[in-house]
Every structure is written in structure tokens, then in C-alpha cells.
Amino acid sequence: MAEAILFDIAARIIESLGSQALKEIRLLWGARDELDKLKDTVSTIKNVLLDAEEQRAVNNNQVIEWLERLKYVVYDADDLLDGFSTECLLRDMMTRDKMAKKVRIFFSKSNRLVYDLKMGHKIKTIRQKLDAIDNDRTKFHFKERPVEIGVRARNRDDTHSFVPEAEVIGREDDKKEIIDILLSDSNVKENVGILPIAGIGGLGKTTLAQFIFNDLKVDKHFQLKMWVCVSNTFDVRKVVEKILELAIKQKPDITVQMDTLVHGLRKEIVGKKYLLVLDDVWNEESEKWDDLKILLMGGASGSRILITTRSPKVAQITQTIGPYFLQGLDSQKSWCLFKKVAFENGEEPVNSGKVEVGMEIVEKCSGVPLVIKTIGRLLSLENSEAEWVSFNNNKMQKIKEDKIIPTLKLSYDQLPSHLKQCFAYCSIFPKDYVMKKSKLINLWIAQGFIKLSNQNECLEDVGHEYFMDLLWRSFFQEAEMDDLGNVITSKMHDFMHDLAMSVAGSLITKLESKEKIIGDQKTRHVSVINNIEFSFVIPTSSSKASRIRTLLSLGELKDLQESSTSCEAIFSSLKYLRVLDLHGRQLDLVPSSICKLKHLRDLDLSRNQKIKKLPDSISRLQNLYTLRLSGCGGIKELPRGITKLVNLRHLYNDGCWGLTYMPRGLGQLTNLQTLSKFVVDSDSAPKDSGRLGELNRLNSLRGELEIWGLRSREEDVALDYKGANLKEKEHLQVLTLRWRRGNVNTDDEMALEGFEPHPNLKKLKIYEYGGVRVPMWLLSLTNLVHLSLHGCSKLKYLPPLVEEE
Ligand SMILES: Nc1ncnc2c1ncn2[C@@H]1O[C@H](COP(=O)(O)OP(=O)(O)OP(=O)(O)O)[C@@H](O)[C@H]1O
Ligand SMILES: [Mg+2]
């Protein structure tokens, strides 16, 4: 993760050093020279980072140490620049809001001068540190490589087609199914059908392909059989040479032109029914694949190409039949394989505790033959039962790290740098954790991991693409969908989690016991698992932990009562937090010192029922993107300051039962994509509360919106409802309209008429509606898949909602 992050952060620093915001500040303290120098140094270093990283991979200790030093200065520089842009946001806010006296004092001339001097000094220190690192760079003679270029070569042993049949355990069914597909003519339009087998590393794809390749039926069926290990780099010429060599059974003359090779190849395969296995294909560029495919299409009808690959994407671009997604071995088959390797003569010893421990160990192998075999072999060397027990308790992890992770790491190396850091970040979750897609995307956004290629793109959409890409490439699995077909959660395979932890290294720490505190200076992201109070893990001396960017609270929380003192400790010692998760901690008060967290992007306060209000100082959190208040039933009103959070994109306030109105001015937050609940002001609400018209311009809203507490008002009814302008909210999927109970009134018809949503709406829920009929616009909702009506006691007429055939 470190290296991927470095490259990306360096790019971000260079970008923000050229930003408009910074230019304004530069004028103020005249540090132009310092900043220019800084930009030059960062650019030079960034250009060699990719090369440096490759040298690190071969365990060059000096390079490792150099990169470590660099990492921390680069992080500091990033924090500093983020501080500047926040300063600009605050200054903008002040200009917008001339009345904010406190803020004005804060930015008074003398204060600005102090700020400028302090920052000038800080930037100089960082520049000097970077210069020193840059000086050392020269002794490594790194090559310059300013942009990331695709795939790096992997070092994989060539595979071959031979496997003794007795060695393959538990794949008979897979074999039969695939052979049936290969030998059948149905569903294959072209002469040459292509069937990919896909699955994670070590699952046994190659083994299965060998098993099939050597089958007697297969042998008889095809006139020509060829096995090519593609692995390292996908070079069409190399592949052609290899195929030709197999076809003519001697090495072709490789000095000849490509044309001659191709001619030779076609001569050998034209009119023959052949089987070609391309083992271990990584190339995801469809053009390159097409180049090769064209050359292979000359075979007789019934020819087949069997591909093995880890990448579902490769499977998708190459397949004409299939693809076949290989699964892990079930418990029984896993045990068979394990038995064979771990016990003498492959037989379970009688009356031995080893069987029970062994079964426990096999359970942890997730049906992956590579893992079962590796571990089985090691255990076969351990004689006593006690050694097996100790292995189960202590060494399992180490073995995974040494023997298994390196195989999987090949898949990780293939990822583009932006996905590397997103993936590695997921090691902040415990194993088997159900990751919520929307939450994860927000975390990535908060860390600045999402790159936009143009201004029209939306961070959340690109985040969604990253997520799906990782799912697609099998880094994530077990995706779950909601009833509208949106992927909402997924998990990580046990080994993928190990891999993520191994690449994230010390940058990410999970605190699972009260004994540890956030103290490692290298750590940037921390999750606190289960019932640990923050007072145990937040260090009292602030210097150590001050650079943490993420503090997440995960897992089950029971009877935990977090005090506002520990909140204050967080706010004053963890000033660089981008993400702070305080959900479900029974807080009763959020201290106003929260405004110290000026870098904060994502604040989760959900499920703290005792909180009555939020401090107004929250308006100073100008970077805030996401505010989660779901289930904070005690909150009666949102702070007015919330309307100044111009960057706010997600306000989760579902389950805030106590809310009596929305603040006036909420409608200015036009970046809002999530507003779970809009509360129509009750009689007890202050006079200047926000009316439904606040929704008018919030046309970026997505997902779900509930409008709560509707009632008929004598004055301006229709106007008010129309003012909500639901028709222009094209991204909204679910709309809930809830009238106040006991307010049954036929005027509601006029109201509902005014709530016409955009035809993209998929779900509509209506509660306690007092009208007799529903409006005709219901018929225009052509994408609606769910309509529910609750407590609508007067309702008599519904239009025919299902089209007749
Ligand atoms: N069904 C099986 N029975 C016995 N051993 C197996 C079986 N499947 C796989 N193995 C063993 O597990 C190891 C990994 O298998 P294999 O190389 O086929 O995996 P793969 O899916 O091709 O992995 P990669 O993605 O790295 O290419 C090998 O040592 C292989 O012998
Ligand atoms: Mg393989």
C-alpha cells in the first residue's frame, strides 16, 4: 500500500501546489519560492517512485529505508497542504457569512499574519526534509518513469500438461462437466469455442486443466493437443512460437518474420480439430487478445481453447462458452486432500487427537488446495499431537504469510495503483466483516483515494466502479444485493484479507484489546474492535498519535459509555483525522471542540440516542462530506451551522425520530446526495424553520428520501408541495411520504398531486394518507417496482398499475 499511496499522494501534492486556492494563500505570505522548490522536488521524486518500488521488491534494504523516510515526509506535506485548502474554505465561509463574529476574529489581520508565519515555517521544514531525501536519491540511480504503465512482468514457473491422475482429489465432477462442454457442439457457433476457467490463486485451475487435458476421451476426440503456459507476459509472437513448436514438435526458426510464423501456424492448425490450453492468462486488454484469437480461428469445427485465469475480466473478454467459475473443495474433499499429504500412507491414524486438530486446521483453509497441501506437508513433518496444536494456534498465520500470500500478491501487483490503496485500506476491517459498499466508498473518498479523470465525473460513481472492479477481480466476494438489484455489501476472502494486511503493513492497525494504545508513529489508520472505550486507546500525550487519519469503531458494542472527556482527547490529539467513527458509543454530548478536526471528511455519530443536539461549531468542519446521525433519536433539531457545510454530500438522518423541523438554508447544500429524512416543521417548530421548498434545489439527491410529518395546511399547500420539486430528482430510487397520524384530510389529495416524482423512481411508500384517490402521475412512474400504502384509511380508488397484455 505504501508505494501505491506514495505515488498517488505525490501526484496530489503536485496538483494542489498548483491549485487556485493555494495561489491565494501564497500571495499572503510570499512564500512563492519555497512552494516552487517543493513542487520541483516532489515531481522529481515522484518520477522515480515506480522504479524505486521495484527495487524495494527485491529487498534492497537501503531503498526500503529511503522509501520509509520519504513516506512520512510526504504524508506531512499532504497534511499541511490539506490544512491550507481548509483555511481557504474557512476564509470563503467568512466572506459568505459576514455576521460570523467569532470567525472574523479568528481571521483578523494579526491572526492571519501569525498563521502565515507559522505555515511559512512549516513548509520550509518540510521542504528541507524532502531535499535531504532527494539528495540521497541520487545514489540509487533510479530510472525515471513518470506514469504508471500497465502490467509488470511476473516471475512464474512455466506449467506443463502432465499430472498423475491419482494426485488430483475431488475434481471429478468439475472435470466431467467441462469435458461435456468441450466435446459438445451445442451452443457453439464458431468452429473454435473458447472456455475459460476462472478462480483465485491456488484453487487448482491448472491442475484441473491438466486433468482434463490427459483424459482418454479428450485424447481420442481431438486430432491435435497443445499446452501453452502464457503466464509472464502476453506477447502474441511468443505465444504463436510456443504453439507452433508444439504443433511441429520442434523449435521453430525464431529469426523469421511474424508473417512466416503465422503462415506456419495456420498450416498446422487449418482443418484440424485441436485442443489448445492457454494456462495462466493475465492479459486484460481485449485488443491484444483479439490479435491472437484471429490467428487461432482456422481450426476445424469442434476445436476448443481452454483458458485458465485468475481474472474474471479475462474470462469475460475471452469466452465464447462459459466461463467456468471454479469453486473451492468442500469440507469432505478438503479433508481427503489433507489426509493424503499430512498422514503416513494417506490414512487417518486411529485414536489420535491429530484428526480433530487437523480438521480444525483444514476448516481454516477455505477449500483452497494450494493452502491445504502446503499446510498438510508441513504438518506431516511434525510428529506429536502437541506440535499440531501449537501449529494451529500459533504458526498458521506465519505460514500463510510466507507461503501463500506471495502467490496471491501476484494478483495484487497487477492492480492499478488507485485500486491497490483502496484494497489495502480494507484490511482495517476484521476478518469476515461485511463491508457496506456506500460506507466503504465514503471512506475511500475521505482518504482521497478516488481519482477523477474529468470534472463531470462524480466521486461516488467512480468509487462504485472501483468497488465493482475489486469484486470483479475476486478481491471481494459474496456480494449481496438489495431488492432493487444494487450491490450493497460484500466480504473479503480470508486470504485476500491476509494479503491486504500484508501490503498495508504498519500503516493500518486494528486494536482488539485494551492493552494497546494508538502509539505507533507509522500508523495512519486505526480501527478499534468491539467493546473498547476510546479512553483506553487514545494516548494522553498528543504528539505520538497526532497523525492518525482514520479512527473507526467496529464490531459489537455492549454497555459502552464513552465520556465527552475521551471525545475531547480525540479532538485535541488526533487533529489530522479524515474519518471519525463514534457510532453506538452512548455519547450524551458532542463537545464543541470538535471543530479542531479541520481535516475531517467523514463523521459517524449514528446510534447515539442520548445526544440532544450537535454543537454549532460543526460549521467549521468545512471539509465534511459525510455526516451520519442515523438512529440519534434524541436530536430535536439540527444545528443551524450545518447549512454552512457547503461540501456536505451525505447526511444520514434516518431514525432521528426526535427531529421536529429542518433548518432554514438547508436547500443551499446543493451537493447533497443523501438526505435520508426531511421533516416537515411541526407547530412547535421555530418560525424561521425550513419549509419543503428547501428541497427545491437539492436535485443531486440519490437513493432514499423520506418526507416525514406531512399535514395539510390551509395556507399555501399546493405551492409548498410543488416547491419540493421531486420531479427533478432523477437519481432518487426510493421515496417515502408520511403524513402525521390522525391527520386524515382530503386536502391531502392536492398535496400528493404536488409531489410528482421523476419517472426513474423505483419504490414508493405512502403512510397515513388521507385522500380518497391517488394522483394520476402514479401511472407515469414506469420504472416503479414497489408500491406500498399503509394506514391510508380513506383510499378507495387505485389506477390499474399493471399493464394488460
Ligand atoms: N484437486 C486437487 N488435488 C490435489 N492437489 C491439487 C488439486 N488442485 C490443486 N492442487 C495443488 O494445489 C496447488 C495449486 O494448484 P494450481 O497450480 O492448479 O492452482 P491454480 O488455480 O492454477 O493457481 P494459479 O492461479 O496460481 O495459477 C498445486 O500444488 C496443485 O498440485
Ligand atoms: Mg495456474
Coordinates of N, CA and C and ligand atoms in Angstrom, one line a residue, residues 156 159 163 165-172 198-211 231 279-280 282 308-310 326 329 333 337 340-341 368-374 377 407-408 410-411, ligand 1:
R156 N 6.8 -16.4 -13.0 CA 6.1 -17.6 -12.7 C 6.8 -18.8 -13.4
T159 N 4.1 -23.9 -16.6 CA 3.4 -25.1 -16.2 C 3.5 -26.1 -17.4
V163 N 0.0 -34.4 -15.2 CA -0.3 -34.5 -13.7 C -0.8 -35.9 -13.5
E165 N -2.9 -38.8 -12.4 CA -4.3 -38.7 -12.1 C -4.6 -38.9 -10.7
A166 N -3.9 -39.9 -10.0 CA -4.1 -40.2 -8.6 C -3.9 -39.0 -7.7
E167 N -3.2 -38.0 -8.2 CA -2.9 -36.9 -7.4 C -4.0 -35.9 -7.3
V168 N -4.9 -35.9 -8.2 CA -6.0 -34.9 -8.2 C -7.2 -35.4 -7.3
I169 N -7.5 -34.6 -6.4 CA -8.6 -35.0 -5.4 C -9.8 -34.2 -5.6
G170 N -10.9 -34.8 -5.7 CA -12.2 -34.1 -5.6 C -12.6 -33.2 -6.8
R171 N -12.0 -33.5 -8.0 CA -12.4 -32.7 -9.1 C -13.1 -33.5 -10.2
E172 N -13.6 -34.7 -9.9 CA -14.2 -35.5 -10.9 C -15.4 -34.8 -11.5
A198 N -12.1 -19.8 -14.3 CA -11.6 -18.7 -13.5 C -11.7 -19.0 -12.0
G199 N -10.8 -18.4 -11.3 CA -10.8 -18.6 -9.8 C -9.6 -18.0 -9.2
I200 N -9.6 -17.9 -7.9 CA -8.4 -17.2 -7.2 C -7.2 -18.1 -7.3
G201 N -6.0 -17.5 -6.9 CA -4.8 -18.3 -7.0 C -4.8 -19.5 -6.1
G202 N -4.2 -20.6 -6.6 CA -4.0 -21.8 -5.9 C -5.3 -22.7 -5.8
L203 N -6.3 -22.3 -6.5 CA -7.6 -23.0 -6.4 C -7.6 -24.4 -7.1
G204 N -6.6 -24.5 -8.0 CA -6.5 -25.7 -8.7 C -6.9 -25.6 -10.2
K205 N -6.9 -24.5 -10.8 CA -7.3 -24.3 -12.2 C -6.4 -25.1 -13.1
T206 N -5.1 -24.9 -12.9 CA -4.1 -25.5 -13.8 C -4.2 -27.0 -13.6
T207 N -4.3 -27.5 -12.3 CA -4.4 -28.9 -12.1 C -5.6 -29.5 -12.8
L208 N -6.8 -28.8 -12.7 CA -8.0 -29.3 -13.3 C -7.8 -29.3 -14.9
A209 N -7.2 -28.3 -15.4 CA -7.0 -28.3 -16.9 C -6.1 -29.4 -17.3
Q210 N -5.1 -29.7 -16.5 CA -4.2 -30.9 -16.8 C -5.0 -32.2 -16.7
F211 N -5.8 -32.3 -15.7 CA -6.6 -33.5 -15.5 C -7.5 -33.7 -16.8
S231 N 1.5 -17.3 -18.8 CA 2.0 -16.6 -17.6 C 2.6 -15.2 -17.8
D279 N -2.6 -21.7 -20.4 CA -2.7 -21.7 -18.9 C -2.2 -20.4 -18.4
D280 N -2.9 -19.9 -17.4 CA -2.5 -18.7 -16.6 C -2.4 -17.4 -17.5
W282 N -3.2 -13.5 -18.0 CA -3.4 -12.3 -17.2 C -3.8 -11.1 -18.0
T308 N -7.0 -20.9 -18.5 CA -7.1 -20.7 -17.0 C -6.7 -19.3 -16.7
T309 N -7.4 -18.7 -15.8 CA -7.1 -17.3 -15.4 C -7.6 -17.0 -14.0
R310 N -6.9 -16.1 -13.3 CA -7.4 -15.7 -12.0 C -8.5 -14.6 -12.2
L326 N -14.5 -21.8 -11.0 CA -14.2 -22.9 -10.2 C -14.4 -22.5 -8.7
L329 N -12.7 -26.6 -2.7 CA -13.2 -28.0 -2.4 C -14.1 -27.9 -1.1
K333 N -13.9 -33.1 0.8 CA -12.8 -33.2 -0.2 C -11.5 -32.6 0.3
L337 N -7.9 -34.5 0.7 CA -6.6 -34.0 0.2 C -5.6 -33.8 1.4
K340 N -4.2 -37.1 2.7 CA -3.3 -37.7 1.8 C -1.9 -37.1 2.0
V341 N -1.8 -35.9 2.2 CA -0.5 -35.2 2.4 C 0.1 -35.3 3.8
V368 N -9.1 -24.2 -0.4 CA -8.1 -23.9 -1.5 C -6.9 -24.9 -1.4
P369 N -6.8 -25.8 -2.5 CA -5.9 -26.9 -2.5 C -4.4 -26.5 -2.2
L370 N -4.1 -25.3 -2.7 CA -2.7 -24.9 -2.5 C -2.4 -24.8 -1.0
V371 N -3.3 -24.2 -0.3 CA -3.2 -24.0 1.1 C -3.2 -25.3 1.9
I372 N -4.2 -26.1 1.5 CA -4.3 -27.4 2.2 C -3.1 -28.2 2.0
K373 N -2.5 -28.2 0.8 CA -1.3 -29.0 0.6 C -0.1 -28.5 1.3
T374 N 0.0 -27.2 1.2 CA 1.2 -26.6 1.8 C 1.2 -26.9 3.3
R377 N 1.7 -30.7 4.1 CA 3.1 -31.1 4.0 C 3.9 -30.7 5.2
T407 N 2.0 -15.9 -3.5 CA 1.2 -16.3 -4.7 C 0.1 -15.3 -5.0
L408 N -0.6 -15.0 -3.9 CA -1.7 -14.0 -4.2 C -1.2 -12.6 -4.5
L410 N 0.8 -11.7 -6.5 CA 0.9 -11.5 -8.0 C -0.4 -10.8 -8.5
S411 N -1.5 -11.3 -7.9 CA -2.8 -10.6 -8.4 C -2.8 -9.2 -8.0
Ligands
LIG1 N1 -7.8 -31.2 -6.8 C1 -6.5 -31.2 -6.4 N2 -6.0 -32.2 -5.8 C2 -4.7 -32.2 -5.4 N3 -3.9 -31.2 -5.4 C3 -4.4 -30.1 -6.0 C4 -5.7 -30.0 -6.5 N4 -5.9 -28.8 -7.0 C5 -4.8 -28.1 -6.9 N5 -3.8 -28.9 -6.3 C6 -2.5 -28.5 -5.9 O1 -2.6 -27.1 -5.4 C7 -1.5 -26.3 -5.9 C8 -2.1 -25.2 -6.7 O2 -2.8 -25.7 -7.8 P1 -2.8 -25.0 -9.2 O3 -1.5 -24.6 -9.6 O4 -3.6 -25.9 -10.1 O5 -3.7 -23.7 -8.9 P2 -4.1 -22.5 -9.9 O6 -5.5 -22.3 -9.6 O7 -3.7 -22.8 -11.3 O8 -3.2 -21.3 -9.3 P3 -2.7 -20.0 -10.0 O9 -3.8 -19.0 -10.0 O10 -1.6 -19.6 -9.1 O11 -2.2 -20.4 -11.4 C9 -0.7 -27.3 -6.7 O12 0.4 -27.7 -5.9 C10 -1.6 -28.4 -7.1 O13 -0.9 -29.6 -7.2

